[in-house]
GROMACS .gro file of C-alpha atoms in nm:
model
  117
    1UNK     CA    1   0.000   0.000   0.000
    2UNK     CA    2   0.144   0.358  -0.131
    3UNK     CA    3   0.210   0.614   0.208
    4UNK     CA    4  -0.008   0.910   0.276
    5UNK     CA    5   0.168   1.218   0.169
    6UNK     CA    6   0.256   1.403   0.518
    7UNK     CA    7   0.149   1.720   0.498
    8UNK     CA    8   0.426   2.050   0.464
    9UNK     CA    9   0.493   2.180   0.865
   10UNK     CA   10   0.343   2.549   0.903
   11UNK     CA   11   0.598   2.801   0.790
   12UNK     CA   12   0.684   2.995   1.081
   13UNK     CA   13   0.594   3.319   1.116
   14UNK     CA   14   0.316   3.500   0.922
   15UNK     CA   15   0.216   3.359   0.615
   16UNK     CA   16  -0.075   3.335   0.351
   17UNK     CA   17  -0.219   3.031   0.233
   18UNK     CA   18  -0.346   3.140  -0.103
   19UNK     CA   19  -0.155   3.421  -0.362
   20UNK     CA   20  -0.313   3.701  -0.387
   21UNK     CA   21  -0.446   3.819  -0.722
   22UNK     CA   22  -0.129   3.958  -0.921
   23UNK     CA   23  -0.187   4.262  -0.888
   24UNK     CA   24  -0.227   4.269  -0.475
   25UNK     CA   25   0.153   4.132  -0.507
   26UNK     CA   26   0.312   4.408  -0.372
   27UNK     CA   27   0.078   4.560  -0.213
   28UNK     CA   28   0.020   4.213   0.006
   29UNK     CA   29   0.371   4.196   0.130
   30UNK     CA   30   0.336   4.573   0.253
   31UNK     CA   31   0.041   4.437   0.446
   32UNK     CA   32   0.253   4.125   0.573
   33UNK     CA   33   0.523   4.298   0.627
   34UNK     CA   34   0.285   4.536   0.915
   35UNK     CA   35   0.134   4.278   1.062
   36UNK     CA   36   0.456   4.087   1.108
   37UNK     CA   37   0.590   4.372   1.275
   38UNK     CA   38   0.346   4.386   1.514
   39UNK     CA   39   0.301   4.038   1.605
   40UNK     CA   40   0.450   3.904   1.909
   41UNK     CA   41   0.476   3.556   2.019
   42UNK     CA   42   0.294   3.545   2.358
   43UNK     CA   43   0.498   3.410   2.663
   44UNK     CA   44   0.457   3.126   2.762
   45UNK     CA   45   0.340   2.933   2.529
   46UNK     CA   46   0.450   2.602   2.351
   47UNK     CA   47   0.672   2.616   2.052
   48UNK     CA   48   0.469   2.356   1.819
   49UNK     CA   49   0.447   2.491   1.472
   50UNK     CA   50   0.196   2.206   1.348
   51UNK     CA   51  -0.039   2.254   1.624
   52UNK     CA   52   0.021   2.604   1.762
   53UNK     CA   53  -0.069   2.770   1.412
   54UNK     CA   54  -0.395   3.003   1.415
   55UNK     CA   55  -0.539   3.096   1.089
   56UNK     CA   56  -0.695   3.468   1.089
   57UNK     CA   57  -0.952   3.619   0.827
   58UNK     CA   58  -1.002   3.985   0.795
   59UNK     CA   59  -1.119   4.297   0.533
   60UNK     CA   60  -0.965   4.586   0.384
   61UNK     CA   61  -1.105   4.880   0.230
   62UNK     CA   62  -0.995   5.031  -0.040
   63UNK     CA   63  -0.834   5.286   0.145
   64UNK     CA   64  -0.632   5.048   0.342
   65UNK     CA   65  -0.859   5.068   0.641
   66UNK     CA   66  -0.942   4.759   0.875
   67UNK     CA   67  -1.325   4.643   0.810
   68UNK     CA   68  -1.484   4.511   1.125
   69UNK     CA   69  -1.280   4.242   1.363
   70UNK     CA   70  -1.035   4.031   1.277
   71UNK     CA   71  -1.191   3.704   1.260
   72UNK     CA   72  -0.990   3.312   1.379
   73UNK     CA   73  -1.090   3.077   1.099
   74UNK     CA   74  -0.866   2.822   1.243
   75UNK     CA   75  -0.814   2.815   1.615
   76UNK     CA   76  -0.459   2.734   1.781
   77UNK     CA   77  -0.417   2.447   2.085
   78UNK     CA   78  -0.314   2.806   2.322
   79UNK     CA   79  -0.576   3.043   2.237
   80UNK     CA   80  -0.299   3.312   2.309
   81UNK     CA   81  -0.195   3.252   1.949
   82UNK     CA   82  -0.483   3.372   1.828
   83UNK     CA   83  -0.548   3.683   2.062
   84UNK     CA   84  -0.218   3.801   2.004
   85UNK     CA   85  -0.298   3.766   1.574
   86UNK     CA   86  -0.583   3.950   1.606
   87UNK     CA   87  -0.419   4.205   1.827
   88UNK     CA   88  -0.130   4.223   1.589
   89UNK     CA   89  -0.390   4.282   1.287
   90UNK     CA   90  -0.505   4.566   1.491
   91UNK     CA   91  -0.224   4.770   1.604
   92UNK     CA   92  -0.072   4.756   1.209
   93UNK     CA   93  -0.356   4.907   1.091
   94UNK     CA   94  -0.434   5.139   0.881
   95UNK     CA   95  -0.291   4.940   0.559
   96UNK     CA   96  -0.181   5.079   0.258
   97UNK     CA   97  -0.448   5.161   0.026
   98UNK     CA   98  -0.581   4.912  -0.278
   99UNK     CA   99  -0.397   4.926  -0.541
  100UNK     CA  100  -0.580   5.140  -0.819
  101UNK     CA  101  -0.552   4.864  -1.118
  102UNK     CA  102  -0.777   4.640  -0.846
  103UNK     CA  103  -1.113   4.693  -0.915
  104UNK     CA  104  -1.299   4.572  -0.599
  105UNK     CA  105  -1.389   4.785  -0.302
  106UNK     CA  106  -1.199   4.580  -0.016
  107UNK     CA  107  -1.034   4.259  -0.030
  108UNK     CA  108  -1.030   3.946   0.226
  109UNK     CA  109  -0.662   3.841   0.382
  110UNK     CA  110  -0.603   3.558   0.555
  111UNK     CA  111  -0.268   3.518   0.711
  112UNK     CA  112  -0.143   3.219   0.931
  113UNK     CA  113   0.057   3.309   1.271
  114UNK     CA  114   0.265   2.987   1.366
  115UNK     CA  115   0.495   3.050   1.658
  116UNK     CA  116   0.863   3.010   1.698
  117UNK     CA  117   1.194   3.053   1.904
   0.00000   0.00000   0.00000
């Protein structure tokens, strides 16, 4: 019988599961590159990347402005993870606006916080 494919480990950090459209490229790493700024990896917690990872949805306007809450799609075991994404999502806000060539009014991200050392 042929082995189940293990799945890929969580990249640590903050990641995306999905590209963006092309043209949310750049602009999407500007956004990452906020969030991961503000993110902090609360104390105390344990250091599992597979089963520590929380998965957070949220909205931007076009303007770059946060729509609503930041919302966990995917709980992690320590529920810190999460808090602390959705904190993190937060304080980097405002975003930079939509790019122009993008032709909806706001856009959903979804970013993945897995914890490390």
């Amino acid at each position: 019988p042929k082995a189940e494919p293990k799945p890929e480990p969580a990249q640590p950090g903050v990641s995306m599961p999905e590209e963006l459209p092309s043209v949310l490229g750049y602009w999407g790493r500007l956004v990452k590159r906020k969030v991961e700024g503000a993110w902090r990896v609360p104390a105390g917690i344990r250091i599992d990347p597979d089963a520590n990872a929380a998965m957070v949805s949220f909205w931007i306007d076009r303007q770059g402005a946060l729509i609503g809450t930041p919302q966990i799609v995917k709980p992690a075991r320590d529920p810190a993870v999460g808090a602390s994404a959705v904190r993190a999502i937060k304080q980097a806000a405002p975003f930079p606006p939509l790019p122009e060539e993008y032709a909806e009014p706001e856009v959903q991200v979804v970013y993945t916080f897995v914890p490390v050392q």
